[in-house]
mmCIF file of C-alpha atoms and ligand atoms in Angstrom:
data_model
loop_
_atom_site.group_PDB
_atom_site.id
_atom_site.type_symbol
_atom_site.label_atom_id
_atom_site.label_comp_id
_atom_site.label_asym_id
_atom_site.label_seq_id
_atom_site.Cartn_x
_atom_site.Cartn_y
_atom_site.Cartn_z
ATOM 1 C CA MET A 1 -30.035 -26.323 -20.225
ATOM 2 C CA ASP A 2 -32.948 -27.874 -22.117
ATOM 3 C CA ALA A 3 -32.364 -29.343 -25.543
ATOM 4 C CA GLY A 4 -34.540 -26.724 -27.268
ATOM 5 C CA LEU A 5 -32.523 -23.793 -25.955
ATOM 6 C CA LYS A 6 -29.323 -25.618 -26.798
ATOM 7 C CA ARG A 7 -30.463 -26.051 -30.417
ATOM 8 C CA GLU A 8 -31.540 -22.405 -30.558
ATOM 9 C CA LEU A 9 -28.166 -21.136 -29.321
ATOM 10 C CA GLU A 10 -26.294 -23.484 -31.609
ATOM 11 C CA ALA A 11 -28.332 -22.265 -34.595
ATOM 12 C CA LYS A 12 -27.553 -18.642 -33.720
ATOM 13 C CA VAL A 13 -23.828 -19.323 -33.473
ATOM 14 C CA TYR A 14 -23.698 -21.234 -36.769
ATOM 15 C CA ALA A 15 -25.755 -18.508 -38.488
ATOM 16 C CA GLY A 16 -23.357 -15.847 -37.176
ATOM 17 C CA GLU A 17 -26.123 -14.075 -35.240
ATOM 18 C CA ARG A 18 -25.210 -11.803 -32.359
ATOM 19 C CA LEU A 19 -25.830 -13.328 -28.925
ATOM 20 C CA THR A 20 -27.772 -11.458 -26.250
ATOM 21 C CA ARG A 21 -27.192 -10.970 -22.522
ATOM 22 C CA GLU A 22 -29.666 -13.789 -21.828
ATOM 23 C CA ASP A 23 -27.825 -16.057 -24.272
ATOM 24 C CA GLY A 24 -24.546 -15.345 -22.492
ATOM 25 C CA ILE A 25 -26.020 -16.169 -19.094
ATOM 26 C CA ALA A 26 -27.558 -19.384 -20.488
ATOM 27 C CA LEU A 27 -24.194 -20.421 -21.925
ATOM 28 C CA TYR A 28 -22.547 -19.978 -18.524
ATOM 29 C CA GLU A 29 -25.313 -22.123 -16.982
ATOM 30 C CA SER A 30 -24.561 -25.016 -19.334
ATOM 31 C CA ASP A 31 -22.496 -27.829 -17.860
ATOM 32 C CA ASP A 32 -21.761 -29.267 -21.311
ATOM 33 C CA LEU A 33 -18.180 -28.097 -21.637
ATOM 34 C CA ALA A 34 -17.501 -30.072 -24.816
ATOM 35 C CA TRP A 35 -20.507 -28.434 -26.515
ATOM 36 C CA LEU A 36 -19.386 -24.942 -25.435
ATOM 37 C CA GLY A 37 -15.912 -25.695 -26.728
ATOM 38 C CA ARG A 38 -17.278 -26.843 -30.065
ATOM 39 C CA LEU A 39 -19.290 -23.620 -30.525
ATOM 40 C CA ALA A 40 -16.396 -21.397 -29.494
ATOM 41 C CA HIS A 41 -13.966 -23.336 -31.664
ATOM 42 C CA HIS A 42 -16.278 -22.904 -34.634
ATOM 43 C CA ARG A 43 -16.253 -19.126 -34.156
ATOM 44 C CA ARG A 44 -12.509 -19.044 -33.475
ATOM 45 C CA THR A 45 -11.819 -21.072 -36.611
ATOM 46 C CA GLU A 46 -14.041 -18.814 -38.732
ATOM 47 C CA LEU A 47 -12.019 -15.818 -37.560
ATOM 48 C CA ASN A 48 -8.521 -17.196 -37.212
ATOM 49 C CA GLY A 49 -8.319 -20.655 -38.759
ATOM 50 C CA ASP A 50 -5.897 -22.879 -36.873
ATOM 51 C CA ARG A 51 -3.423 -20.072 -36.260
ATOM 52 C CA VAL A 52 -2.146 -19.167 -32.818
ATOM 53 C CA MET A 53 -0.475 -15.820 -32.507
ATOM 54 C CA PHE A 54 2.224 -14.949 -30.016
ATOM 55 C CA ASN A 55 4.916 -12.369 -29.518
ATOM 56 C CA ILE A 56 8.111 -12.287 -27.542
ATOM 57 C CA ASN A 57 7.548 -9.908 -24.693
ATOM 58 C CA ARG A 58 8.805 -9.132 -21.226
ATOM 59 C CA HIS A 59 7.077 -7.408 -18.350
ATOM 60 C CA LEU A 60 8.692 -4.504 -16.552
ATOM 61 C CA ASN A 61 7.182 -2.888 -13.454
ATOM 62 C CA LEU A 62 8.857 0.461 -12.769
ATOM 63 C CA THR A 63 7.497 0.741 -9.224
ATOM 64 C CA ASN A 64 5.399 -1.341 -6.860
ATOM 65 C CA VAL A 65 4.564 1.683 -4.695
ATOM 66 C CA CYS A 66 0.872 2.437 -5.016
ATOM 67 C CA SER A 67 -1.549 4.911 -3.511
ATOM 68 C CA ALA A 68 -4.398 2.432 -3.886
ATOM 69 C CA SER A 69 -5.014 -0.840 -2.039
ATOM 70 C CA CYS A 70 -7.127 -2.979 -4.345
ATOM 71 C CA ALA A 71 -8.414 -5.976 -2.393
ATOM 72 C CA TYR A 72 -7.084 -8.644 -4.783
ATOM 73 C CA CYS A 73 -3.661 -7.069 -5.331
ATOM 74 C CA SER A 74 -0.559 -8.702 -3.878
ATOM 75 C CA PHE A 75 1.813 -6.454 -5.811
ATOM 76 C CA GLN A 76 1.367 -3.029 -4.245
ATOM 77 C CA ARG A 77 3.548 -1.744 -1.425
ATOM 78 C CA LYS A 78 3.300 1.444 0.589
ATOM 79 C CA PRO A 79 6.187 3.936 0.753
ATOM 80 C CA GLY A 80 8.729 2.758 3.305
ATOM 81 C CA GLU A 81 7.812 -0.939 3.208
ATOM 82 C CA LYS A 82 11.016 -2.896 3.052
ATOM 83 C CA ASP A 83 10.420 -4.421 -0.369
ATOM 84 C CA ALA A 84 8.931 -1.278 -1.914
ATOM 85 C CA TYR A 85 10.967 -0.242 -4.949
ATOM 86 C CA THR A 86 11.023 2.420 -7.637
ATOM 87 C CA MET A 87 13.434 2.267 -10.569
ATOM 88 C CA ASN A 88 15.156 5.409 -11.692
ATOM 89 C CA VAL A 89 15.384 5.974 -15.443
ATOM 90 C CA ASP A 90 18.856 4.422 -15.744
ATOM 91 C CA GLU A 91 17.815 1.306 -13.800
ATOM 92 C CA ALA A 92 14.754 0.838 -15.994
ATOM 93 C CA VAL A 93 16.850 1.130 -19.161
ATOM 94 C CA ARG A 94 19.509 -1.231 -17.780
ATOM 95 C CA LYS A 95 16.939 -3.831 -16.792
ATOM 96 C CA ALA A 96 15.173 -3.600 -20.175
ATOM 97 C CA GLY A 97 18.572 -3.884 -21.890
ATOM 98 C CA GLU A 98 19.260 -7.152 -20.048
ATOM 99 C CA MET A 99 15.899 -8.474 -21.248
ATOM 100 C CA ALA A 100 16.601 -7.378 -24.800
ATOM 101 C CA GLU A 101 19.426 -9.900 -24.966
ATOM 102 C CA GLN A 102 16.649 -12.491 -25.194
ATOM 103 C CA GLU A 103 15.277 -11.190 -28.538
ATOM 104 C CA LEU A 104 12.208 -9.491 -27.125
ATOM 105 C CA THR A 105 9.970 -7.445 -29.425
ATOM 106 C CA GLU A 106 7.663 -5.876 -26.845
ATOM 107 C CA LEU A 107 7.978 -4.415 -23.361
ATOM 108 C CA HIS A 108 4.808 -4.528 -21.271
ATOM 109 C CA ILE A 109 5.015 -1.905 -18.528
ATOM 110 C CA VAL A 110 2.475 -1.468 -15.726
ATOM 111 C CA ASN A 111 3.061 0.090 -12.340
ATOM 112 C CA GLY A 112 1.651 1.152 -9.013
ATOM 113 C CA LEU A 113 0.086 4.606 -8.727
ATOM 114 C CA HIS A 114 3.137 6.195 -7.145
ATOM 115 C CA PRO A 115 2.176 9.040 -4.803
ATOM 116 C CA SER A 116 5.137 11.329 -5.479
ATOM 117 C CA LEU A 117 6.833 10.450 -8.781
ATOM 118 C CA PRO A 118 6.425 13.491 -11.031
ATOM 119 C CA TRP A 119 4.584 13.211 -14.347
ATOM 120 C CA HIS A 120 7.682 13.926 -16.456
ATOM 121 C CA TYR A 121 9.302 10.696 -15.142
ATOM 122 C CA TYR A 122 6.972 8.594 -17.336
ATOM 123 C CA PRO A 123 7.605 10.125 -20.787
ATOM 124 C CA THR A 124 11.299 10.358 -19.877
ATOM 125 C CA VAL A 125 11.483 6.613 -19.154
ATOM 126 C CA LEU A 126 9.699 5.828 -22.411
ATOM 127 C CA ARG A 127 11.955 8.127 -24.434
ATOM 128 C CA GLU A 128 15.112 6.599 -22.937
ATOM 129 C CA LEU A 129 13.822 3.050 -23.415
ATOM 130 C CA LYS A 130 12.989 3.775 -27.038
ATOM 131 C CA ALA A 131 16.428 5.307 -27.614
ATOM 132 C CA ALA A 132 18.112 2.246 -26.088
ATOM 133 C CA LEU A 133 15.812 -0.343 -27.724
ATOM 134 C CA PRO A 134 14.487 1.197 -30.950
ATOM 135 C CA ASP A 135 13.118 -2.107 -32.283
ATOM 136 C CA VAL A 136 11.123 -2.923 -29.168
ATOM 137 C CA SER A 137 7.449 -1.898 -29.010
ATOM 138 C CA LEU A 138 6.350 -0.174 -25.829
ATOM 139 C CA LYS A 139 2.981 -1.352 -24.546
ATOM 140 C CA CYS A 140 2.569 0.605 -21.369
ATOM 141 C CA PHE A 141 0.171 1.808 -18.685
ATOM 142 C CA THR A 142 -3.363 0.873 -17.811
ATOM 143 C CA ALA A 143 -6.235 3.326 -18.214
ATOM 144 C CA THR A 144 -6.065 3.616 -14.405
ATOM 145 C CA GLU A 145 -2.507 4.910 -14.686
ATOM 146 C CA ILE A 146 -3.460 7.370 -17.420
ATOM 147 C CA GLN A 147 -6.212 8.722 -15.171
ATOM 148 C CA TRP A 148 -3.632 8.943 -12.359
ATOM 149 C CA PHE A 149 -1.333 10.934 -14.659
ATOM 150 C CA GLU A 150 -4.228 13.351 -15.242
ATOM 151 C CA LYS A 151 -4.370 13.920 -11.493
ATOM 152 C CA ILE A 152 -0.642 14.379 -10.911
ATOM 153 C CA SER A 153 0.010 16.474 -14.018
ATOM 154 C CA GLY A 154 -3.138 18.584 -14.340
ATOM 155 C CA ARG A 155 -3.095 17.613 -18.034
ATOM 156 C CA SER A 156 -5.939 16.009 -19.947
ATOM 157 C CA ALA A 157 -5.749 12.355 -21.014
ATOM 158 C CA SER A 158 -5.548 13.568 -24.610
ATOM 159 C CA VAL A 159 -2.424 15.642 -23.950
ATOM 160 C CA ILE A 160 -0.940 12.826 -21.842
ATOM 161 C CA LEU A 161 -1.437 10.266 -24.608
ATOM 162 C CA ASP A 162 0.069 12.671 -27.170
ATOM 163 C CA GLU A 163 3.154 13.154 -24.993
ATOM 164 C CA LEU A 164 3.522 9.436 -24.317
ATOM 165 C CA MET A 165 3.066 8.574 -27.994
ATOM 166 C CA ALA A 166 5.684 11.158 -28.944
ATOM 167 C CA ALA A 167 7.983 9.433 -26.432
ATOM 168 C CA GLY A 168 7.432 6.009 -28.048
ATOM 169 C CA LEU A 169 4.209 4.573 -26.635
ATOM 170 C CA GLU A 170 2.665 2.144 -29.118
ATOM 171 C CA SER A 171 -0.248 0.746 -27.119
ATOM 172 C CA LEU A 172 -1.896 0.991 -23.739
ATOM 173 C CA THR A 173 -2.259 -2.220 -21.764
ATOM 174 C CA GLY A 174 -5.724 -3.639 -21.087
ATOM 175 C CA GLY A 175 -5.524 -3.671 -17.288
ATOM 176 C CA GLY A 176 -7.574 -1.764 -14.744
ATOM 177 C CA ALA A 177 -10.771 -3.228 -16.209
ATOM 178 C CA GLU A 178 -11.207 -6.013 -13.628
ATOM 179 C CA ILE A 179 -15.045 -6.299 -13.562
ATOM 180 C CA PHE A 180 -16.965 -3.176 -14.526
ATOM 181 C CA ASP A 181 -20.106 -3.912 -12.486
ATOM 182 C CA GLU A 182 -20.192 -1.168 -9.828
ATOM 183 C CA GLU A 183 -21.345 -3.376 -6.977
ATOM 184 C CA VAL A 184 -18.549 -5.913 -7.474
ATOM 185 C CA ARG A 185 -16.055 -3.192 -8.244
ATOM 186 C CA ARG A 186 -16.700 -1.361 -4.979
ATOM 187 C CA GLN A 187 -15.532 -4.464 -3.127
ATOM 188 C CA ILE A 188 -12.356 -5.193 -5.068
ATOM 189 C CA VAL A 189 -11.036 -1.932 -6.548
ATOM 190 C CA ASP A 190 -9.565 0.953 -4.556
ATOM 191 C CA HIS A 191 -8.923 3.651 -7.149
ATOM 192 C CA ASP A 192 -11.149 6.080 -9.028
ATOM 193 C CA CYS A 193 -10.953 4.654 -12.533
ATOM 194 C CA HIS A 194 -14.212 2.908 -13.318
ATOM 195 C CA TRP A 195 -16.044 2.176 -16.568
ATOM 196 C CA GLU A 196 -16.664 5.832 -17.442
ATOM 197 C CA ASP A 197 -12.968 6.741 -17.261
ATOM 198 C CA TRP A 198 -11.639 3.394 -18.463
ATOM 199 C CA SER A 199 -13.812 3.567 -21.604
ATOM 200 C CA ARG A 200 -13.134 7.305 -22.079
ATOM 201 C CA ILE A 201 -9.383 6.671 -22.124
ATOM 202 C CA HIS A 202 -9.505 3.663 -24.468
ATOM 203 C CA ARG A 203 -11.912 5.526 -26.772
ATOM 204 C CA LEU A 204 -9.400 8.375 -26.883
ATOM 205 C CA ALA A 205 -6.513 5.985 -27.567
ATOM 206 C CA HIS A 206 -8.487 4.397 -30.422
ATOM 207 C CA ALA A 207 -9.242 7.838 -31.870
ATOM 208 C CA LYS A 208 -5.490 8.499 -31.903
ATOM 209 C CA GLY A 209 -4.909 5.332 -33.916
ATOM 210 C CA MET A 210 -3.900 2.912 -31.185
ATOM 211 C CA LYS A 211 -5.064 -0.668 -31.040
ATOM 212 C CA THR A 212 -5.524 -1.639 -27.408
ATOM 213 C CA PRO A 213 -6.259 -4.822 -25.462
ATOM 214 C CA ALA A 214 -9.204 -5.229 -23.070
ATOM 215 C CA THR A 215 -9.108 -7.500 -20.045
ATOM 216 C CA MET A 216 -11.471 -9.056 -17.496
ATOM 217 C CA LEU A 217 -10.407 -10.357 -14.091
ATOM 218 C CA TYR A 218 -12.603 -13.366 -13.360
ATOM 219 C CA GLY A 219 -12.991 -16.088 -10.773
ATOM 220 C CA HIS A 220 -13.195 -14.036 -7.541
ATOM 221 C CA ILE A 221 -16.468 -12.702 -6.080
ATOM 222 C CA GLU A 222 -18.181 -11.924 -9.381
ATOM 223 C CA GLU A 223 -20.935 -14.056 -10.872
ATOM 224 C CA PRO A 224 -21.225 -15.175 -14.496
ATOM 225 C CA ARG A 225 -23.791 -12.418 -15.187
ATOM 226 C CA HIS A 226 -21.119 -9.834 -14.268
ATOM 227 C CA ARG A 227 -18.756 -11.399 -16.825
ATOM 228 C CA VAL A 228 -21.497 -11.209 -19.437
ATOM 229 C CA ASP A 229 -22.214 -7.546 -18.662
ATOM 230 C CA HIS A 230 -18.501 -6.767 -18.717
ATOM 231 C CA VAL A 231 -18.073 -8.246 -22.187
ATOM 232 C CA LEU A 232 -21.208 -6.562 -23.530
ATOM 233 C CA ARG A 233 -19.980 -3.118 -22.467
ATOM 234 C CA LEU A 234 -16.749 -3.794 -24.327
ATOM 235 C CA ARG A 235 -18.618 -5.144 -27.364
ATOM 236 C CA GLU A 236 -20.660 -1.943 -27.548
ATOM 237 C CA LEU A 237 -17.535 0.203 -27.358
ATOM 238 C CA GLN A 238 -15.919 -1.973 -30.008
ATOM 239 C CA ASP A 239 -18.946 -1.373 -32.288
ATOM 240 C CA GLU A 240 -18.219 2.332 -31.894
ATOM 241 C CA THR A 241 -14.421 2.442 -32.237
ATOM 242 C CA GLY A 242 -13.182 -0.903 -33.582
ATOM 243 C CA GLY A 243 -10.019 -0.237 -31.589
ATOM 244 C CA PHE A 244 -9.746 -3.356 -29.437
ATOM 245 C CA ALA A 245 -7.302 -5.840 -30.915
ATOM 246 C CA VAL A 246 -7.786 -8.555 -28.347
ATOM 247 C CA PHE A 247 -9.761 -9.619 -25.303
ATOM 248 C CA ILE A 248 -7.870 -11.208 -22.407
ATOM 249 C CA PRO A 249 -9.670 -13.080 -19.614
ATOM 250 C CA LEU A 250 -7.322 -12.946 -16.614
ATOM 251 C CA ARG A 251 -7.687 -15.632 -13.977
ATOM 252 C CA TYR A 252 -7.763 -14.126 -10.489
ATOM 253 C CA GLN A 253 -4.833 -15.415 -8.424
ATOM 254 C CA HIS A 254 -4.404 -16.165 -4.750
ATOM 255 C CA ASP A 255 -1.442 -14.763 -2.914
ATOM 256 C CA VAL A 256 1.099 -17.026 -1.302
ATOM 257 C CA VAL A 257 2.910 -15.918 1.813
ATOM 258 C CA ASP A 258 5.517 -13.393 0.851
ATOM 259 C CA SER A 259 8.823 -14.791 1.995
ATOM 260 C CA GLN A 260 10.133 -11.334 2.883
ATOM 261 C CA ASP A 261 7.491 -10.211 5.376
ATOM 262 C CA GLY A 262 5.103 -13.131 5.846
ATOM 263 C CA LYS A 263 2.060 -11.054 4.845
ATOM 264 C CA ILE A 264 -0.817 -12.147 2.642
ATOM 265 C CA ARG A 265 -1.949 -8.976 0.908
ATOM 266 C CA ASN A 266 -4.925 -10.374 -0.999
ATOM 267 C CA ARG A 267 -7.890 -9.398 1.173
ATOM 268 C CA LEU A 268 -10.340 -11.495 -0.865
ATOM 269 C CA GLN A 269 -8.431 -14.667 -0.216
ATOM 270 C CA SER A 270 -10.426 -15.957 2.764
ATOM 271 C CA ARG A 271 -13.699 -15.797 0.814
ATOM 272 C CA THR A 272 -12.594 -16.886 -2.641
ATOM 273 C CA THR A 273 -11.200 -19.820 -4.519
ATOM 274 C CA MET A 274 -9.421 -19.576 -7.855
ATOM 275 C CA ALA A 275 -11.299 -20.577 -11.004
ATOM 276 C CA ALA A 276 -10.948 -24.289 -11.749
ATOM 277 C CA PRO A 277 -9.721 -25.264 -15.244
ATOM 278 C CA ALA A 278 -13.261 -26.085 -16.440
ATOM 279 C CA GLU A 279 -14.474 -22.645 -15.330
ATOM 280 C CA SER A 280 -11.571 -21.001 -17.149
ATOM 281 C CA LEU A 281 -12.322 -22.901 -20.352
ATOM 282 C CA LYS A 282 -15.999 -21.971 -20.088
ATOM 283 C CA THR A 283 -15.034 -18.316 -19.636
ATOM 284 C CA PHE A 284 -12.860 -18.412 -22.747
ATOM 285 C CA ALA A 285 -15.624 -20.079 -24.751
ATOM 286 C CA VAL A 286 -18.430 -17.729 -23.709
ATOM 287 C CA SER A 287 -16.198 -14.689 -24.137
ATOM 288 C CA ARG A 288 -15.291 -15.751 -27.690
ATOM 289 C CA LEU A 289 -18.965 -16.274 -28.543
ATOM 290 C CA LEU A 290 -20.290 -13.051 -26.998
ATOM 291 C CA PHE A 291 -17.478 -10.680 -27.951
ATOM 292 C CA ASP A 292 -18.117 -11.331 -31.634
ATOM 293 C CA ASN A 293 -16.445 -8.169 -32.928
ATOM 294 C CA VAL A 294 -13.028 -8.516 -31.275
ATOM 295 C CA PRO A 295 -10.541 -10.210 -33.608
ATOM 296 C CA HIS A 296 -8.549 -12.144 -31.013
ATOM 297 C CA VAL A 297 -8.912 -13.775 -27.598
ATOM 298 C CA LYS A 298 -5.722 -14.236 -25.649
ATOM 299 C CA CYS A 299 -4.741 -16.710 -22.946
ATOM 300 C CA CYS A 300 -2.000 -15.636 -20.531
ATOM 301 C CA TRP A 301 -0.352 -18.964 -19.863
ATOM 302 C CA VAL A 302 1.330 -17.670 -16.715
ATOM 303 C CA LEU A 303 -2.086 -17.238 -15.041
ATOM 304 C CA HIS A 304 -3.684 -20.451 -16.327
ATOM 305 C CA GLY A 305 -0.882 -23.000 -16.473
ATOM 306 C CA LEU A 306 0.424 -24.498 -19.673
ATOM 307 C CA SER A 307 -2.081 -27.344 -20.040
ATOM 308 C CA VAL A 308 -5.102 -25.061 -19.675
ATOM 309 C CA ALA A 309 -3.400 -22.600 -22.030
ATOM 310 C CA GLN A 310 -3.149 -25.358 -24.640
ATOM 311 C CA LEU A 311 -6.771 -26.387 -24.101
ATOM 312 C CA SER A 312 -7.945 -22.765 -24.297
ATOM 313 C CA LEU A 313 -6.927 -22.871 -27.975
ATOM 314 C CA ASN A 314 -9.859 -25.267 -28.492
ATOM 315 C CA PHE A 315 -12.172 -23.019 -26.450
ATOM 316 C CA GLY A 316 -11.926 -19.766 -28.398
ATOM 317 C CA ALA A 317 -8.427 -18.467 -27.700
ATOM 318 C CA ASP A 318 -6.097 -17.878 -30.657
ATOM 319 C CA ASP A 319 -3.353 -15.828 -29.037
ATOM 320 C CA LEU A 320 -0.895 -16.761 -26.309
ATOM 321 C CA ASP A 321 0.881 -14.295 -24.109
ATOM 322 C CA GLY A 322 4.520 -14.264 -24.995
ATOM 323 C CA SER A 323 7.503 -15.360 -22.997
ATOM 324 C CA VAL A 324 7.026 -13.483 -19.785
ATOM 325 C CA VAL A 325 9.760 -13.208 -17.205
ATOM 326 C CA GLU A 326 7.963 -11.053 -14.653
ATOM 327 C CA TYR A 327 4.220 -10.825 -14.314
ATOM 328 C CA LYS A 328 3.488 -9.087 -11.114
ATOM 329 C CA ILE A 329 0.136 -7.412 -10.607
ATOM 330 C CA THR A 330 -1.960 -10.558 -10.660
ATOM 331 C CA HIS A 331 0.833 -13.095 -10.175
ATOM 332 C CA ASP A 332 3.209 -11.826 -7.545
ATOM 333 C CA ALA A 333 3.986 -15.165 -5.979
ATOM 334 C CA ASP A 334 6.877 -17.381 -6.886
ATOM 335 C CA ALA A 335 5.550 -20.455 -5.131
ATOM 336 C CA SER A 336 2.364 -20.998 -7.145
ATOM 337 C CA GLY A 337 3.968 -23.768 -9.139
ATOM 338 C CA GLY A 338 3.657 -22.236 -12.607
ATOM 339 C CA PRO A 339 6.647 -21.329 -14.738
ATOM 340 C CA HIS A 340 7.470 -17.667 -15.329
ATOM 341 C CA THR A 341 9.635 -17.972 -18.395
ATOM 342 C CA MET A 342 8.997 -19.366 -21.849
ATOM 343 C CA HIS A 343 11.277 -18.816 -24.787
ATOM 344 C CA ARG A 344 10.327 -18.756 -28.454
ATOM 345 C CA GLU A 345 11.146 -22.459 -28.884
ATOM 346 C CA ASP A 346 9.012 -23.409 -25.855
ATOM 347 C CA LEU A 347 6.043 -21.468 -27.213
ATOM 348 C CA LEU A 348 6.408 -23.039 -30.639
ATOM 349 C CA ASP A 349 6.429 -26.536 -29.115
ATOM 350 C CA LEU A 350 3.449 -25.676 -26.911
ATOM 351 C CA ILE A 351 1.419 -24.523 -29.929
ATOM 352 C CA TRP A 352 2.509 -27.360 -32.240
ATOM 353 C CA ASP A 353 1.798 -29.953 -29.552
ATOM 354 C CA ALA A 354 -1.734 -28.573 -29.244
ATOM 355 C CA GLY A 355 -2.176 -29.080 -33.013
ATOM 356 C CA PHE A 356 -2.105 -25.438 -34.152
ATOM 357 C CA GLN A 357 0.032 -23.254 -36.415
ATOM 358 C CA PRO A 358 2.221 -20.681 -34.623
ATOM 359 C CA VAL A 359 2.322 -17.142 -36.022
ATOM 360 C CA GLU A 360 4.626 -14.569 -34.478
ATOM 361 C CA ARG A 361 3.057 -11.114 -34.407
ATOM 362 C CA THR A 362 3.846 -7.518 -33.538
ATOM 363 C CA THR A 363 2.157 -5.529 -30.784
ATOM 364 C CA ARG A 364 -0.342 -4.329 -33.436
ATOM 365 C CA TYR A 365 -1.046 -7.916 -34.562
ATOM 366 C CA GLU A 366 0.867 -7.612 -37.818
ATOM 367 C CA VAL A 367 2.410 -10.914 -38.888
ATOM 368 C CA VAL A 368 6.170 -11.193 -38.341
ATOM 369 C CA ARG A 369 6.521 -14.838 -39.297
ATOM 370 C CA GLU A 370 4.255 -17.746 -40.106
ATOM 371 C CA TYR A 371 5.716 -21.022 -38.917
ATOM 372 C CA ASP A 372 4.969 -24.433 -40.418
ATOM 373 C CA LYS A 373 1.689 -26.061 -39.612
ATOM 374 C CA ALA A 374 1.675 -28.651 -36.841
ATOM 375 C CA PRO A 375 2.991 -32.040 -37.993
ATOM 376 C CA SER A 376 0.241 -34.605 -38.396
ATOM 377 C CA LEU A 377 -0.620 -36.829 -35.470
ATOM 378 C CA ALA A 378 0.685 -39.846 -37.370
ATOM 379 C CA ASP A 379 4.084 -38.151 -37.719
ATOM 380 C CA ARG A 380 4.095 -36.992 -34.131
ATOM 381 C CA ARG A 381 3.303 -40.419 -32.692
ATOM 382 C CA SER A 382 6.884 -41.471 -33.249
ATOM 383 C CA GLU A 383 8.150 -38.565 -31.163
ATOM 384 C CA PRO A 384 7.963 -38.273 -27.382
ATOM 385 C CA GLN A 385 5.402 -35.589 -26.490
ATOM 386 C CA GLN A 386 6.243 -32.816 -24.074
ATOM 387 C CA VAL A 387 4.615 -32.929 -20.673
ATOM 388 C CA TRP A 388 3.254 -29.448 -20.008
ATOM 389 C CA ALA A 389 2.593 -28.485 -16.403
HETATM 390 S S1 SF4 B 401 -4.128 -3.285 -8.781
HETATM 391 FE FE1 SF4 B 401 -2.892 -1.557 -9.465
HETATM 392 S S2 SF4 B 401 -3.934 0.250 -8.626
HETATM 393 FE FE2 SF4 B 401 -4.739 -1.533 -7.498
HETATM 394 S S3 SF4 B 401 -3.420 -1.665 -5.677
HETATM 395 FE FE3 SF4 B 401 -2.509 -3.014 -7.233
HETATM 396 S S4 SF4 B 401 -0.993 -1.744 -8.247
HETATM 397 FE FE4 SF4 B 401 -2.352 -0.375 -7.145
#
């Protein structure tokens, strides 16, 4: 990038001017990672100071049986496959109850598009979970699942959301977004929920008072311009509804051989690599700068590794995914080397060691507890630092 354009972009960011599609593409073309980080950190600090939010959540997947076969997905199984599973209501409540012993405040539930589970199963599970765990927030279902429920129930998304909210639903999840560009999407997604339906369902959820997350799956066959377009669609919808609480760039993951059947399910694997740390940090930085009207940018440490998660806090992110035990749809493998479990104390150390102030939040981003600021470097020099994988 030439020095003139660099100065121009820098001036826009420091003046708080909205960046264009061309600006976003130019930022991705820059190889000056430190400069990108500085711009993104400026914006992140304007919005969120040196705070890093987190909550204590657990992921629960009620079924891995799915009617679709998305090319990148290593989670889905077909009916009859030996490791296909579907929890009945009691199993789901028992499993959530076991997790609740670890002080969780949020359950994150996403599932395959099960071909024969009846619609009433879903509100029933939510109702029973809420009865068993009244203090736990239920963040459940992607827009893709809501559209699936429309198909299997004959109900509208509006009626479905009303029924789920009456059963205890507090927020949708942000999944199913992947990359909205139709040409890329045709190659990676195998269900019918595309931008029109995804945005229709989130718009509806916002109109009903929900705050929802938005995601982007990056680092597979898409190009930076597709990431820019993806974020700009979301920014426009956010101008309209103001209902997105957070944007979450999700790093596309390779499958490892499943120990149970030896199959690699990710059909993109032979023609893709996973995003390198520098590419991830660039994606966080550009996302923070372009998506100027979303309050938070979250890093899911389980998909990025702990060191990149820490660094992302200097590249625009101000929110860390909580202490996940199971994270299946984009991280089905156990042999990828990354940890799957973090407890509150681990997250606090991770945030303090990166030099930020931890703030525990609710699903709706209300503050539960502000922790002390990070000790000064001079104080910390006398202590052994953690080594984060
Ligand atoms: S990503 Fe979701 S919809 Fe697609 S195959 Fe996997 S579980 Fe099914």
